[in-house]
Short mmCIF file of C-alpha atoms and ligand atoms in Angstrom, two decimals:
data_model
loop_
_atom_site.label_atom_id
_atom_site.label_comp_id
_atom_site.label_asym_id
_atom_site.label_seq_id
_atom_site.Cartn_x
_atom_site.Cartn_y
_atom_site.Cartn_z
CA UNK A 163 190.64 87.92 80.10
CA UNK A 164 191.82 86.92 83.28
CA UNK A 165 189.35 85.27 85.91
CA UNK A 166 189.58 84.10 89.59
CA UNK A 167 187.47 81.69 90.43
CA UNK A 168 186.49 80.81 94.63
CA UNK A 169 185.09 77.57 95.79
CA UNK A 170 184.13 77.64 99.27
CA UNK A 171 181.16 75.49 99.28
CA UNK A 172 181.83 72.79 101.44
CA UNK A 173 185.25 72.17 103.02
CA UNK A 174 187.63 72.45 101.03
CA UNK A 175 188.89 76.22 100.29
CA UNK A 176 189.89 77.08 96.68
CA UNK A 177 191.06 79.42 94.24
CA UNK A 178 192.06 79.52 90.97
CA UNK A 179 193.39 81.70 88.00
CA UNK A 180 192.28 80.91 84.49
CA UNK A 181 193.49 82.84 81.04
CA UNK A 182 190.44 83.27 78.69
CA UNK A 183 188.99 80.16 78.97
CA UNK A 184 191.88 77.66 77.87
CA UNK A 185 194.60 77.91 80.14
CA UNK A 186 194.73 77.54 84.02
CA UNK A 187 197.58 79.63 85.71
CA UNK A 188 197.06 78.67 89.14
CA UNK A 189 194.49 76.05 91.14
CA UNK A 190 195.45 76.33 94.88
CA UNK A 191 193.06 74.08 97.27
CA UNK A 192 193.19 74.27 101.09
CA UNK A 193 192.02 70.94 102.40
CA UNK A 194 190.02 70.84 105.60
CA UNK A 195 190.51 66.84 106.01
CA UNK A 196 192.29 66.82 108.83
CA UNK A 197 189.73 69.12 110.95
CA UNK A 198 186.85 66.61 110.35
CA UNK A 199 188.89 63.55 109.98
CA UNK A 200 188.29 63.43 114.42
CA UNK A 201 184.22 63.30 113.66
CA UNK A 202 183.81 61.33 111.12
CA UNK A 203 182.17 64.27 108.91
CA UNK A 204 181.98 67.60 108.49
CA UNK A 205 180.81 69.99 111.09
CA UNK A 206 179.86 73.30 109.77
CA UNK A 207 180.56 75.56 111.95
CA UNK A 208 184.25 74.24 111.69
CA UNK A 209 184.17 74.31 107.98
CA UNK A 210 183.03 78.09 108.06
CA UNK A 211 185.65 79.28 110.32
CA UNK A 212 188.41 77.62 108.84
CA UNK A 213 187.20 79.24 105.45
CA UNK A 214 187.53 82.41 106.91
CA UNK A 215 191.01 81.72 108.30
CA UNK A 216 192.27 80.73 104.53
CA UNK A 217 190.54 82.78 102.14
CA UNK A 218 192.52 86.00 102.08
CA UNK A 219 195.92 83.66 101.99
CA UNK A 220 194.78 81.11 99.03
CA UNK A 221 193.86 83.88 96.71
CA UNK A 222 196.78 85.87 97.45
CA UNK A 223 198.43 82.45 96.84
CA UNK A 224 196.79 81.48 93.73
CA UNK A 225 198.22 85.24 92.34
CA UNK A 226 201.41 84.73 93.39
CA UNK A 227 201.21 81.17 91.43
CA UNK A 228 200.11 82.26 88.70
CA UNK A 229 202.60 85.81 88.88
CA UNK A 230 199.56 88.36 88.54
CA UNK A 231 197.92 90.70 91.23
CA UNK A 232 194.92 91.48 92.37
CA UNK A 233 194.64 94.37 89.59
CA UNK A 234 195.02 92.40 86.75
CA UNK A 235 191.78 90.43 87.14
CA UNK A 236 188.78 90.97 85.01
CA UNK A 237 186.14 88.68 86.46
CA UNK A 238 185.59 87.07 90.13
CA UNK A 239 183.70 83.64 89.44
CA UNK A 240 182.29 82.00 92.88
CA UNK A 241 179.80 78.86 93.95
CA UNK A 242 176.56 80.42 94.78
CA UNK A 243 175.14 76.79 96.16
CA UNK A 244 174.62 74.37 96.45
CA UNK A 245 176.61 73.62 99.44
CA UNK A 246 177.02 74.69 103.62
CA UNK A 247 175.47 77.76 104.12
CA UNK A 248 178.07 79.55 106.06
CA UNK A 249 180.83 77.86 104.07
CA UNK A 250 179.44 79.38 100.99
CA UNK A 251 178.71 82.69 102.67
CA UNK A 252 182.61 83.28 102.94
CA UNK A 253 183.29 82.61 99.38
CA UNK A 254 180.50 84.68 98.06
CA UNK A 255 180.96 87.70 100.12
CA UNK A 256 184.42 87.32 99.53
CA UNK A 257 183.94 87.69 95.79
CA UNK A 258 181.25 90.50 96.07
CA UNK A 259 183.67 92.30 98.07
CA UNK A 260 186.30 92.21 95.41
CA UNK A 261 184.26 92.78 93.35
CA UNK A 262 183.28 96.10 94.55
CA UNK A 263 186.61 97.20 95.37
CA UNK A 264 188.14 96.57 92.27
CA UNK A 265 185.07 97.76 90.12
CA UNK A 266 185.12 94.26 88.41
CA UNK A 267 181.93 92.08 87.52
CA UNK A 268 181.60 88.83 89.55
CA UNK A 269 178.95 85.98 88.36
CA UNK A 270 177.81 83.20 91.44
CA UNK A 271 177.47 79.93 89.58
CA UNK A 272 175.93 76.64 90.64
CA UNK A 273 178.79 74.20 91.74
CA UNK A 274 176.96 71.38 89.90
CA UNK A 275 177.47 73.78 86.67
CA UNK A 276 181.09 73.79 87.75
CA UNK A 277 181.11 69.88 87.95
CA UNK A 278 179.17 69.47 84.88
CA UNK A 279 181.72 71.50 82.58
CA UNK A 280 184.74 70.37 84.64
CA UNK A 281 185.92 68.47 81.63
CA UNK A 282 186.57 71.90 79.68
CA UNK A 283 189.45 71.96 81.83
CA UNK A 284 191.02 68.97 80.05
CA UNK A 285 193.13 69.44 76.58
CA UNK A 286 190.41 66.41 75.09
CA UNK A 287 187.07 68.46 75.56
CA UNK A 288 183.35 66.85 74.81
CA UNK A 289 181.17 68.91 72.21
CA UNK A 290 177.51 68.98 73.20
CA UNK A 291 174.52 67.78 73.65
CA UNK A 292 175.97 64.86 76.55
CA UNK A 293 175.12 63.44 79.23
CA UNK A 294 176.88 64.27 82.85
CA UNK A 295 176.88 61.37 85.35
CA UNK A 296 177.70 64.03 88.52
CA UNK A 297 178.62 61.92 91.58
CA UNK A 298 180.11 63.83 94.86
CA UNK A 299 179.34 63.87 98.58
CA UNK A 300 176.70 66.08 98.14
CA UNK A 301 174.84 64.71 95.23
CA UNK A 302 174.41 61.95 92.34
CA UNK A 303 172.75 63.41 89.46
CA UNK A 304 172.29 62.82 85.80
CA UNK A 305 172.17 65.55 83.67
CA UNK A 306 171.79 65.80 79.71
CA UNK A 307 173.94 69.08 78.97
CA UNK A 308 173.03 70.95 75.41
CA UNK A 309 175.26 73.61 76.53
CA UNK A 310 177.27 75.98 78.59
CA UNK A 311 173.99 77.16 80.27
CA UNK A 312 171.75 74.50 79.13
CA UNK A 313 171.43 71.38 81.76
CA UNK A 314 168.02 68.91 82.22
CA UNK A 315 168.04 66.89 85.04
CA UNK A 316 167.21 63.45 84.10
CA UNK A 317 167.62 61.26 87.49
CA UNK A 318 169.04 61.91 91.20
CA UNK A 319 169.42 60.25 94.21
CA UNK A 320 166.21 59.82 96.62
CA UNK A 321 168.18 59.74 99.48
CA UNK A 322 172.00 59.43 100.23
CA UNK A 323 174.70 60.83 97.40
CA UNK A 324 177.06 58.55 96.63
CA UNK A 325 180.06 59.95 98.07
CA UNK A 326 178.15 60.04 101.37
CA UNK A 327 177.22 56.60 101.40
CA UNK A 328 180.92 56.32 101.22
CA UNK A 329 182.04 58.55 104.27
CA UNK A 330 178.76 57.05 105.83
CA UNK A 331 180.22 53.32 105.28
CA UNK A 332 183.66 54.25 105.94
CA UNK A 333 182.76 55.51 109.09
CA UNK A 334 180.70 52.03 110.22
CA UNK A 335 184.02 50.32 109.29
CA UNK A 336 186.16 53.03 111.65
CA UNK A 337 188.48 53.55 108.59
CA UNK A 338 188.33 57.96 108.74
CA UNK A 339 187.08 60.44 106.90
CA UNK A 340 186.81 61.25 103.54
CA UNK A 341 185.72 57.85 103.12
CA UNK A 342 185.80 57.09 99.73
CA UNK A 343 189.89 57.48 99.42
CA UNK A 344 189.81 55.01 102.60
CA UNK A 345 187.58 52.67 101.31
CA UNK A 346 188.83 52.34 97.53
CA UNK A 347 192.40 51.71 99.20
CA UNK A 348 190.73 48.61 101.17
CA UNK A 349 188.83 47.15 98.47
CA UNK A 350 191.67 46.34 96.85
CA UNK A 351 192.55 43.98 98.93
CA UNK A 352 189.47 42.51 99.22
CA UNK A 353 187.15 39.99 96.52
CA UNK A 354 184.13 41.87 95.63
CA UNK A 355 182.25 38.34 95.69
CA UNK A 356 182.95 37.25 99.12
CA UNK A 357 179.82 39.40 100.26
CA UNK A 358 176.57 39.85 98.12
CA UNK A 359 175.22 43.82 98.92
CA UNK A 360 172.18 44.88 97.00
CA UNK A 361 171.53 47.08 94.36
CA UNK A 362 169.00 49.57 93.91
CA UNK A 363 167.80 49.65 90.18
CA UNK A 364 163.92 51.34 90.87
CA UNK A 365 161.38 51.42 87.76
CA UNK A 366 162.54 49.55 84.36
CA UNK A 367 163.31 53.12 83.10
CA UNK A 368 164.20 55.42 85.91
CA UNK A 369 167.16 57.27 86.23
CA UNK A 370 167.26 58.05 89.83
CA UNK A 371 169.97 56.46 92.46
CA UNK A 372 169.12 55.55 95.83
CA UNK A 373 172.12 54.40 98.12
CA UNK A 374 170.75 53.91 101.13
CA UNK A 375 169.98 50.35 101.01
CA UNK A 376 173.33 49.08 100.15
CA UNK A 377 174.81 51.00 103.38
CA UNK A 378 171.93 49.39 105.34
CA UNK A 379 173.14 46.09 104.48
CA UNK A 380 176.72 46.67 104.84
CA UNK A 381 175.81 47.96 108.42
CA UNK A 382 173.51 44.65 108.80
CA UNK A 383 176.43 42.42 107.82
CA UNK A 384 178.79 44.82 110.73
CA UNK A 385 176.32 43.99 112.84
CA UNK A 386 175.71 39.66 112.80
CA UNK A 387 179.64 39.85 112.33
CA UNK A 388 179.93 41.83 115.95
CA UNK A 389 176.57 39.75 117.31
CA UNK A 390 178.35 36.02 116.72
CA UNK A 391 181.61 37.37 117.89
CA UNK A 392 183.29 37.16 114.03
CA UNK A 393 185.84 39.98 112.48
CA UNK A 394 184.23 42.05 110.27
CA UNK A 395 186.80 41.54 107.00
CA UNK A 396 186.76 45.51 105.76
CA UNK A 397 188.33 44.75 102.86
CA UNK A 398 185.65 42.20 101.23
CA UNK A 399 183.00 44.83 102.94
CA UNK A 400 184.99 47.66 100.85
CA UNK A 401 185.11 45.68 97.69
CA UNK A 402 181.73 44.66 97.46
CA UNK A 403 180.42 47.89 98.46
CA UNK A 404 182.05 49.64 95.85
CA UNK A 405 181.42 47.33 93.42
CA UNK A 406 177.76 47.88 94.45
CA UNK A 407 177.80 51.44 94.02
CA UNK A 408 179.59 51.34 90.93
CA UNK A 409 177.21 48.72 88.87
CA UNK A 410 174.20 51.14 89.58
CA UNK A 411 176.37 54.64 88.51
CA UNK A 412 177.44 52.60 85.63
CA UNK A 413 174.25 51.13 83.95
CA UNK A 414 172.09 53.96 85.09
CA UNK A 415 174.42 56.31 83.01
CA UNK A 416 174.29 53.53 79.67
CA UNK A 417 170.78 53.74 80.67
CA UNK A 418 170.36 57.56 80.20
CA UNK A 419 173.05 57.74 76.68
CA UNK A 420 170.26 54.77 75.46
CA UNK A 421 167.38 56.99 76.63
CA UNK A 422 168.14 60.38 74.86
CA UNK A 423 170.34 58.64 71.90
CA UNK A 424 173.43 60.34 72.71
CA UNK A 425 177.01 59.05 72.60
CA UNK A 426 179.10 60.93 75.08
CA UNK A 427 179.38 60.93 78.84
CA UNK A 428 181.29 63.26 81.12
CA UNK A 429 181.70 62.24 84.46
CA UNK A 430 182.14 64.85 87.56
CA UNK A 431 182.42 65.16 91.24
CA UNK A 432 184.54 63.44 94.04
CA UNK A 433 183.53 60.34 93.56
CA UNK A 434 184.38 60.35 90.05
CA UNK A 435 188.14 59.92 91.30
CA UNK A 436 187.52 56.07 92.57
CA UNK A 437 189.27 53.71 90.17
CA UNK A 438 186.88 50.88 90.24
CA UNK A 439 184.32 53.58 88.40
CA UNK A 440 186.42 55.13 86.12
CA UNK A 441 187.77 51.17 84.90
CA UNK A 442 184.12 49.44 85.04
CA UNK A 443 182.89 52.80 82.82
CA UNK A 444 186.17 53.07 80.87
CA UNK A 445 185.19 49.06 79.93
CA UNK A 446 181.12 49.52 79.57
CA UNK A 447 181.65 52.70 77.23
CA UNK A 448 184.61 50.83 75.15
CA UNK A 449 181.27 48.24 74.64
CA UNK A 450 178.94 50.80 73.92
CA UNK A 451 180.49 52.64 71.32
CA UNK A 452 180.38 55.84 73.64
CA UNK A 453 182.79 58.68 73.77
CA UNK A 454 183.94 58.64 77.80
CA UNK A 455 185.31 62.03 79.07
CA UNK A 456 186.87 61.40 82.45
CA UNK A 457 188.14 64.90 83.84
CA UNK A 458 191.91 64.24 85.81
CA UNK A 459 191.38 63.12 89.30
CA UNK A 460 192.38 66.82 90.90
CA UNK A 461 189.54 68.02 88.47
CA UNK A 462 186.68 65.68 90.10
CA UNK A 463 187.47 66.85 93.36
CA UNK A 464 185.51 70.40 94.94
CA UNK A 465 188.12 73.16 92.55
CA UNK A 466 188.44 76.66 92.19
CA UNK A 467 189.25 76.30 88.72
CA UNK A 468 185.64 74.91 87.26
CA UNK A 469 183.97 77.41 88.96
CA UNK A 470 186.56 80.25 86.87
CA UNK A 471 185.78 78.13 83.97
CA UNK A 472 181.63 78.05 84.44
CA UNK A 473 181.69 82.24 86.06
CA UNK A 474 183.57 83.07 82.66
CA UNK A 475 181.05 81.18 80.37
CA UNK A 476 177.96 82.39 82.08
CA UNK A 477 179.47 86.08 82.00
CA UNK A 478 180.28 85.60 78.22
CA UNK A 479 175.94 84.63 78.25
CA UNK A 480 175.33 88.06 79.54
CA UNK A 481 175.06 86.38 83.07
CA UNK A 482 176.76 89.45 85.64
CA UNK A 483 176.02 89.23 89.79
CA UNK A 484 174.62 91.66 92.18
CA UNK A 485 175.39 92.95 95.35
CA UNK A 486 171.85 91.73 96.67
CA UNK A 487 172.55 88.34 95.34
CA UNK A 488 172.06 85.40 97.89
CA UNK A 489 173.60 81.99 98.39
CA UNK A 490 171.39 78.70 98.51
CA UNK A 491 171.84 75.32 100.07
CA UNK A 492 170.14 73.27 97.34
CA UNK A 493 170.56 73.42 93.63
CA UNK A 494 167.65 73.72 91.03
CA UNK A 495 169.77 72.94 88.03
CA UNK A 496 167.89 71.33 85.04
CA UNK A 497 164.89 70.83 86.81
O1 KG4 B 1067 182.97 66.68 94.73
P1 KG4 B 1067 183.56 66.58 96.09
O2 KG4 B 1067 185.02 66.93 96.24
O3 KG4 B 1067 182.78 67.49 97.11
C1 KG4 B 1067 181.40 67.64 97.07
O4 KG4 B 1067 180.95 68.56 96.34
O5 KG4 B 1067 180.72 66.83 97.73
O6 KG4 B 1067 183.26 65.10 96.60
C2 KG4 B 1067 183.61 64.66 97.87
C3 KG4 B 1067 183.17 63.22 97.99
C4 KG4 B 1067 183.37 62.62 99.38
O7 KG4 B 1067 182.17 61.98 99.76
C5 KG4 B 1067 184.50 61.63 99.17
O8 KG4 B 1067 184.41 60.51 100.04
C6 KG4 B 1067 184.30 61.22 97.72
O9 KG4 B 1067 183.90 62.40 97.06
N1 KG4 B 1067 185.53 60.70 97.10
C7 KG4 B 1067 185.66 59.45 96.65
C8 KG4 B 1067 186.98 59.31 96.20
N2 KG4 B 1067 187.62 60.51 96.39
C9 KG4 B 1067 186.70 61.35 96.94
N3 KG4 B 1067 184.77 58.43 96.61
C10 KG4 B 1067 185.18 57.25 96.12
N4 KG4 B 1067 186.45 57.04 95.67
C11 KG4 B 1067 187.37 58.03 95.70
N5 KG4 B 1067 188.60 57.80 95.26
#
């Protein structure tokens, strides 16, 4: 069984080639960095156009990578939402198109699906039930996952995602977009302690995020700094704000494993790739006595190869798209 799987949700354009559901023949991502990079975020109508411009070539691509043609695919997986709606419009009508043409099923998944199971792509895999800390510019969610098609949403952010309170602080410090690359490259540099940022922990028990007070406070400390004349040091801002970030995703996630009495956690999404998080977890978990499944970097990141993955095991559930079918900006998973 050969499927293709499309990402187009956001801005990065992607498609992929996966036999049955162990081996992936081809992952080809077109990266829309550089288009942004002059605002400081993503502008949609930029995003859309450029997915237009690329998703013909990084299908054809992904076939030539993976030496098959268009005829020798079985299934057309593709994000459904959540994500831009014109970004996602390309992908999906894309998809419904070939999937007309070549009289093949397509299934639109939820990308958070596609995050959730993105450690399937791994040789290591979890086994089920789990938890799923999902972190990506989009979203920070925590998920318990019972299986392929079976997620509860157990906490999510009340305001900013993660990864955007990364691009958001990156931008306050001038240091480009994405911002969470830029900023886990400073904080190296920098000592964590030199600068005390808050963290938001809510209600004894709750599971929710909220980032939006620790990028207040960096922009606060920007702002005294520029006020009394002083240099802002990014690299102690950097440090401490991902240190920040990364206690809450941490303990939140021990906090859920405690809650439901389960030992294994898959992490997921862009943010996923910072190194501070995947060493403070790697180090927590070790403590714990839980089972850590970090997906490879390249896997965290927006792929078309999770949403082949997810397509495949929703179509093996009986799952099969329409051409009436719509995409959505916000997800509904687990709730
Ligand atoms: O999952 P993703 O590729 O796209 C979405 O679905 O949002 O995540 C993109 C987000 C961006 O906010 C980016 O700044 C962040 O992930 N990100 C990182 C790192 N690499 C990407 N954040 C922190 N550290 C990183 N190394």
């Amino acid at each position: 069984m050969i499927t293709l799987g499309i990402e187009t949700s956001c801005d990065d354009t992607s498609a992929a080639i996966l036999e049955n559901d162990t081996r992936i023949l081809a992952t080809i991502i077109s990266s829309q960095d550089s288009i942004h990079e002059p605002f400081g975020g993503i502008v949609p109508e930029l995003a859309s156009r450029r997915h237009m411009e690329c998703i013909t070539p990084i299908v054809d691509q992904a076939l030539c990578a993976a030496a098959l043609s268009l005829s020798d695919i079985d299934l057309v997986s593709v994000t459904r939402g959540p994500g831009l709606i014109g970004s996602l419009l390309v992908g999906f009508s894309y998809a419904k198109a070939l999937s007309y043409s070549l009289k093949i099923p397509f299934v639109g998944v939820d990308h958070m699906a596609g995050h959730i199971l993105s450690a399937f792509l791994e040789t290591d895999v979890p086994t089920f039930p789990y938890i799923a800390l999902i972190v990506s510019g989009g979203t920070t969610a925590l998920y318990q996952v019972d299986g392929f098609m079976e997620y509860e949403l157990l906490g999510r952010t009340r305001d900013d995602a993660a990864g955007e309170a990364f691009d958001k602080v990156a931008r306050l410090l001038g240091l480009g977009y994405p911002g969470g690359p830029a900023i886990s490259n400073q904080a190296v540099h920098g000592n964590p302690l030199s600068l005390r940022l808050p963290r938001a922990w809510l209600a004894d028990d709750s599971l929710d995020f909220s980032f939006s007070g620790v990028k207040t406070a960096v922009m606060n400390h920007c702002n005294q700094n520029r006020r009394k004349g002083a240099a802002v040091d990014n690299a102690a801002v950097c440090a401490a704000f991902q240190e920040a970030v990364t206690d809450v995703l941490v303990e939140k996630s021990i906090s859920a494993l405690k809650q439901r009495r389960l030992g294994t956690l898959v992490l997921g999404g862009g943010v996923a790739a910072n190194d501070c998080l995947r060493e403070q977890m790697t180090v927590r978990c070790g403590q714990e006595n839980i089972h850590l499944f970090l997906p490879a970097k390249k896997n965290c990141t927006d792929n078309g190869a999770m949403i082949a993955f997810t397509g495949l095991k929703y179509f093996q559930n009986g799952v099969v798209g329409t051409l009436d079918d719509d995409v959505f900006s916000r997800s509904h998973l687990g709730r």
